[in-house]
Amino acid sequence: MPSFDIVSQVNPMELENAINQAKKELANRFDFKGSKAEILLEKDEIKLIAEDRFKIQALSEIVMGKLAKRQISLKNVKKGEPDVSPLGHARQVIEIKQGLEQTIAKQITGFIRERKFKVTTQIQGEEIRVSGKSRDDLQAVIAAVRGGEFPAALQFQNFRD
């Protein structure tokens, strides 16, 4: 029985490349010369450290621009509020969301059911398995889901015939 998976993942190599590009720009920017500003990548978090709120905002814009240029969907990025200490140091955490949350997965399966496709959907952890009798039905589901608006960037994997 033909099937495929709907997932929401960020390519870790593209994420690393985007952060490296942001670090290079940080090293070359005139407004950051001599300041203690850092961009750190730890698993699925990007930590920004700067001297004040203005510089943390500029760092955030640099990182978001580089992520967008590397085709990392900003739907998978969750910016935290900047923490500014009384001494003036500022920190911000940008979280990279991997996998489909349960509520989004239910929204997608409901979307597929509303369209009355001849397929079955199963939520399997952080992905959705869609299976049907014909390849055409599955391709119609992919086209419909691509056309829909969801709060996560979706990819389609493991298309089996």
PDB file of C-alpha atoms in Angstrom:
ATOM      1  CA  MET A   1       0.000   0.000   0.000  1.00  0.00           C
ATOM      2  CA  PRO A   2       1.574   3.332  -1.039  1.00  0.00           C
ATOM      3  CA  SER A   3       2.399   5.775   1.760  1.00  0.00           C
ATOM      4  CA  PHE A   4       4.456   8.821   2.721  1.00  0.00           C
ATOM      5  CA  ASP A   5       5.293  10.790   5.864  1.00  0.00           C
ATOM      6  CA  ILE A   6       4.601  14.442   6.629  1.00  0.00           C
ATOM      7  CA  VAL A   7       7.345  15.863   8.866  1.00  0.00           C
ATOM      8  CA  SER A   8       8.633  19.236  10.034  1.00  0.00           C
ATOM      9  CA  GLN A   9      12.408  19.267  10.335  1.00  0.00           C
ATOM     10  CA  VAL A  10      15.258  21.721   9.958  1.00  0.00           C
ATOM     11  CA  ASN A  11      18.382  20.499   8.182  1.00  0.00           C
ATOM     12  CA  PRO A  12      21.131  20.668  10.854  1.00  0.00           C
ATOM     13  CA  MET A  13      23.857  21.357   8.263  1.00  0.00           C
ATOM     14  CA  GLU A  14      21.951  24.345   6.845  1.00  0.00           C
ATOM     15  CA  LEU A  15      21.395  25.607  10.398  1.00  0.00           C
ATOM     16  CA  GLU A  16      25.106  25.320  11.158  1.00  0.00           C
ATOM     17  CA  ASN A  17      26.006  27.076   7.892  1.00  0.00           C
ATOM     18  CA  ALA A  18      23.604  29.935   8.672  1.00  0.00           C
ATOM     19  CA  ILE A  19      25.113  30.390  12.148  1.00  0.00           C
ATOM     20  CA  ASN A  20      28.660  30.347  10.736  1.00  0.00           C
ATOM     21  CA  GLN A  21      27.695  33.037   8.213  1.00  0.00           C
ATOM     22  CA  ALA A  22      26.139  35.111  11.006  1.00  0.00           C
ATOM     23  CA  LYS A  23      29.343  34.778  13.067  1.00  0.00           C
ATOM     24  CA  LYS A  24      31.411  35.978  10.088  1.00  0.00           C
ATOM     25  CA  GLU A  25      29.145  38.992   9.632  1.00  0.00           C
ATOM     26  CA  LEU A  26      29.355  39.706  13.371  1.00  0.00           C
ATOM     27  CA  ALA A  27      33.170  39.715  13.180  1.00  0.00           C
ATOM     28  CA  ASN A  28      33.115  42.180  10.262  1.00  0.00           C
ATOM     29  CA  ARG A  29      30.422  44.601  11.448  1.00  0.00           C
ATOM     30  CA  PHE A  30      31.691  48.007  12.523  1.00  0.00           C
ATOM     31  CA  ASP A  31      29.030  48.525  15.210  1.00  0.00           C
ATOM     32  CA  PHE A  32      30.182  45.329  17.000  1.00  0.00           C
ATOM     33  CA  LYS A  33      33.939  46.106  16.990  1.00  0.00           C
ATOM     34  CA  GLY A  34      35.334  45.786  20.513  1.00  0.00           C
ATOM     35  CA  SER A  35      32.047  44.629  22.034  1.00  0.00           C
ATOM     36  CA  LYS A  36      31.377  41.312  23.719  1.00  0.00           C
ATOM     37  CA  ALA A  37      28.773  39.857  21.379  1.00  0.00           C
ATOM     38  CA  GLU A  38      28.411  36.122  20.746  1.00  0.00           C
ATOM     39  CA  ILE A  39      26.272  33.737  18.746  1.00  0.00           C
ATOM     40  CA  LEU A  40      26.249  30.161  20.065  1.00  0.00           C
ATOM     41  CA  LEU A  41      24.569  27.116  18.544  1.00  0.00           C
ATOM     42  CA  GLU A  42      23.679  24.346  20.989  1.00  0.00           C
ATOM     43  CA  LYS A  43      21.690  21.441  19.513  1.00  0.00           C
ATOM     44  CA  ASP A  44      18.297  23.074  18.736  1.00  0.00           C
ATOM     45  CA  GLU A  45      18.940  26.445  20.365  1.00  0.00           C
ATOM     46  CA  ILE A  46      20.740  29.569  19.245  1.00  0.00           C
ATOM     47  CA  LYS A  47      21.975  31.696  22.139  1.00  0.00           C
ATOM     48  CA  LEU A  48      22.705  35.364  21.580  1.00  0.00           C
ATOM     49  CA  ILE A  49      24.776  37.358  24.071  1.00  0.00           C
ATOM     50  CA  ALA A  50      25.453  41.105  23.809  1.00  0.00           C
ATOM     51  CA  GLU A  51      26.062  44.214  25.896  1.00  0.00           C
ATOM     52  CA  ASP A  52      22.645  45.884  25.613  1.00  0.00           C
ATOM     53  CA  ARG A  53      19.133  45.583  24.196  1.00  0.00           C
ATOM     54  CA  PHE A  54      20.037  47.416  20.956  1.00  0.00           C
ATOM     55  CA  LYS A  55      22.907  45.035  20.148  1.00  0.00           C
ATOM     56  CA  ILE A  56      20.862  41.933  21.004  1.00  0.00           C
ATOM     57  CA  GLN A  57      18.189  43.192  18.574  1.00  0.00           C
ATOM     58  CA  ALA A  58      20.821  43.693  15.854  1.00  0.00           C
ATOM     59  CA  LEU A  59      22.237  40.201  16.513  1.00  0.00           C
ATOM     60  CA  SER A  60      18.760  38.710  16.258  1.00  0.00           C
ATOM     61  CA  GLU A  61      18.191  40.427  12.903  1.00  0.00           C
ATOM     62  CA  ILE A  62      21.525  39.110  11.583  1.00  0.00           C
ATOM     63  CA  VAL A  63      20.677  35.529  12.598  1.00  0.00           C
ATOM     64  CA  MET A  64      17.119  35.657  11.233  1.00  0.00           C
ATOM     65  CA  GLY A  65      18.375  37.048   7.916  1.00  0.00           C
ATOM     66  CA  LYS A  66      20.971  34.280   7.580  1.00  0.00           C
ATOM     67  CA  LEU A  67      18.396  31.591   8.451  1.00  0.00           C
ATOM     68  CA  ALA A  68      16.038  32.939   5.787  1.00  0.00           C
ATOM     69  CA  LYS A  69      18.830  33.043   3.175  1.00  0.00           C
ATOM     70  CA  ARG A  70      19.638  29.365   3.871  1.00  0.00           C
ATOM     71  CA  GLN A  71      15.981  28.413   3.199  1.00  0.00           C
ATOM     72  CA  ILE A  72      15.273  27.590   6.842  1.00  0.00           C
ATOM     73  CA  SER A  73      11.608  28.397   7.352  1.00  0.00           C
ATOM     74  CA  LEU A  74      11.013  30.999  10.033  1.00  0.00           C
ATOM     75  CA  LYS A  75       7.885  29.027  10.987  1.00  0.00           C
ATOM     76  CA  ASN A  76      10.273  26.589  12.701  1.00  0.00           C
ATOM     77  CA  VAL A  77      11.979  29.365  14.652  1.00  0.00           C
ATOM     78  CA  LYS A  78      10.701  30.584  18.025  1.00  0.00           C
ATOM     79  CA  LYS A  79      12.320  33.763  19.321  1.00  0.00           C
ATOM     80  CA  GLY A  80      12.387  34.190  23.070  1.00  0.00           C
ATOM     81  CA  GLU A  81      12.183  37.567  24.777  1.00  0.00           C
ATOM     82  CA  PRO A  82      15.565  39.222  25.379  1.00  0.00           C
ATOM     83  CA  ASP A  83      16.673  39.125  29.037  1.00  0.00           C
ATOM     84  CA  VAL A  84      18.446  42.318  30.056  1.00  0.00           C
ATOM     85  CA  SER A  85      20.248  42.291  33.409  1.00  0.00           C
ATOM     86  CA  PRO A  86      20.534  45.421  35.574  1.00  0.00           C
ATOM     87  CA  LEU A  87      24.219  45.589  34.623  1.00  0.00           C
ATOM     88  CA  GLY A  88      23.190  45.906  30.993  1.00  0.00           C
ATOM     89  CA  HIS A  89      24.152  42.478  29.668  1.00  0.00           C
ATOM     90  CA  ALA A  90      21.528  41.001  27.382  1.00  0.00           C
ATOM     91  CA  ARG A  91      20.757  37.409  26.402  1.00  0.00           C
ATOM     92  CA  GLN A  92      18.250  35.900  24.022  1.00  0.00           C
ATOM     93  CA  VAL A  93      17.425  32.313  23.133  1.00  0.00           C
ATOM     94  CA  ILE A  94      16.109  31.385  19.688  1.00  0.00           C
ATOM     95  CA  GLU A  95      14.598  27.912  19.663  1.00  0.00           C
ATOM     96  CA  ILE A  96      14.571  25.735  16.539  1.00  0.00           C
ATOM     97  CA  LYS A  97      11.462  23.546  16.494  1.00  0.00           C
ATOM     98  CA  GLN A  98      11.985  20.005  15.178  1.00  0.00           C
ATOM     99  CA  GLY A  99       9.064  17.648  14.586  1.00  0.00           C
ATOM    100  CA  LEU A 100       5.329  18.268  14.476  1.00  0.00           C
ATOM    101  CA  GLU A 101       3.584  19.238  17.685  1.00  0.00           C
ATOM    102  CA  GLN A 102       0.469  17.209  18.518  1.00  0.00           C
ATOM    103  CA  THR A 103      -1.916  20.139  17.931  1.00  0.00           C
ATOM    104  CA  ILE A 104      -0.456  20.913  14.496  1.00  0.00           C
ATOM    105  CA  ALA A 105      -0.528  17.210  13.555  1.00  0.00           C
ATOM    106  CA  LYS A 106      -4.233  17.038  14.474  1.00  0.00           C
ATOM    107  CA  GLN A 107      -4.876  20.186  12.447  1.00  0.00           C
ATOM    108  CA  ILE A 108      -3.202  18.626   9.374  1.00  0.00           C
ATOM    109  CA  THR A 109      -5.055  15.295   9.698  1.00  0.00           C
ATOM    110  CA  GLY A 110      -8.332  17.210  10.115  1.00  0.00           C
ATOM    111  CA  PHE A 111      -7.507  19.235   6.990  1.00  0.00           C
ATOM    112  CA  ILE A 112      -6.959  16.001   5.023  1.00  0.00           C
ATOM    113  CA  ARG A 113     -10.194  14.439   6.329  1.00  0.00           C
ATOM    114  CA  GLU A 114     -12.241  17.561   5.449  1.00  0.00           C
ATOM    115  CA  ARG A 115     -11.137  17.238   1.823  1.00  0.00           C
ATOM    116  CA  LYS A 116     -12.504  13.646   1.792  1.00  0.00           C
ATOM    117  CA  PHE A 117      -9.452  12.041   0.192  1.00  0.00           C
ATOM    118  CA  LYS A 118      -9.464   8.233   0.021  1.00  0.00           C
ATOM    119  CA  VAL A 119      -6.489   7.952   2.367  1.00  0.00           C
ATOM    120  CA  THR A 120      -5.839   7.101   6.005  1.00  0.00           C
ATOM    121  CA  THR A 121      -3.732   9.232   8.313  1.00  0.00           C
ATOM    122  CA  GLN A 122      -1.877   8.187  11.435  1.00  0.00           C
ATOM    123  CA  ILE A 123      -0.025  10.432  13.849  1.00  0.00           C
ATOM    124  CA  GLN A 124       3.214   8.637  14.753  1.00  0.00           C
ATOM    125  CA  GLY A 125       5.051  10.673  17.354  1.00  0.00           C
ATOM    126  CA  GLU A 126       6.284  13.794  15.573  1.00  0.00           C
ATOM    127  CA  GLU A 127       5.247  12.811  12.056  1.00  0.00           C
ATOM    128  CA  ILE A 128       2.109  11.857  10.141  1.00  0.00           C
ATOM    129  CA  ARG A 129       1.919   8.737   7.981  1.00  0.00           C
ATOM    130  CA  VAL A 130      -0.511   9.003   5.081  1.00  0.00           C
ATOM    131  CA  SER A 131      -1.400   5.834   3.186  1.00  0.00           C
ATOM    132  CA  GLY A 132      -3.860   5.121   0.404  1.00  0.00           C
ATOM    133  CA  LYS A 133      -4.645   2.675  -2.377  1.00  0.00           C
ATOM    134  CA  SER A 134      -3.405   4.752  -5.289  1.00  0.00           C
ATOM    135  CA  ARG A 135      -0.415   6.946  -5.875  1.00  0.00           C
ATOM    136  CA  ASP A 136      -2.663   9.618  -7.392  1.00  0.00           C
ATOM    137  CA  ASP A 137      -4.597   9.998  -4.130  1.00  0.00           C
ATOM    138  CA  LEU A 138      -1.347  10.531  -2.228  1.00  0.00           C
ATOM    139  CA  GLN A 139      -0.117  13.091  -4.737  1.00  0.00           C
ATOM    140  CA  ALA A 140      -3.438  14.939  -4.443  1.00  0.00           C
ATOM    141  CA  VAL A 141      -2.993  15.019  -0.633  1.00  0.00           C
ATOM    142  CA  ILE A 142       0.544  16.406  -1.002  1.00  0.00           C
ATOM    143  CA  ALA A 143      -0.712  19.139  -3.355  1.00  0.00           C
ATOM    144  CA  ALA A 144      -3.574  20.054  -0.996  1.00  0.00           C
ATOM    145  CA  VAL A 145      -1.340  20.157   2.106  1.00  0.00           C
ATOM    146  CA  ARG A 146       1.224  22.306   0.259  1.00  0.00           C
ATOM    147  CA  GLY A 147      -1.589  24.718  -0.627  1.00  0.00           C
ATOM    148  CA  GLY A 148      -2.836  24.861   2.976  1.00  0.00           C
ATOM    149  CA  GLU A 149      -1.530  27.305   5.574  1.00  0.00           C
ATOM    150  CA  PHE A 150      -0.089  25.645   8.679  1.00  0.00           C
ATOM    151  CA  PRO A 151       1.996  27.043  11.568  1.00  0.00           C
ATOM    152  CA  ALA A 152       4.951  24.771  10.724  1.00  0.00           C
ATOM    153  CA  ALA A 153       7.056  24.202   7.616  1.00  0.00           C
ATOM    154  CA  LEU A 154       6.187  20.781   6.201  1.00  0.00           C
ATOM    155  CA  GLN A 155       8.265  18.290   4.251  1.00  0.00           C
ATOM    156  CA  PHE A 156       7.142  15.057   2.613  1.00  0.00           C
ATOM    157  CA  GLN A 157       9.397  12.015   3.029  1.00  0.00           C
ATOM    158  CA  ASN A 158       9.528   8.238   2.535  1.00  0.00           C
ATOM    159  CA  PHE A 159       7.184   8.090  -0.458  1.00  0.00           C
ATOM    160  CA  ARG A 160       6.733   4.350  -0.946  1.00  0.00           C
ATOM    161  CA  ASP A 161       4.877   2.778  -3.802  1.00  0.00           C
TER     162      ASP A 161
END
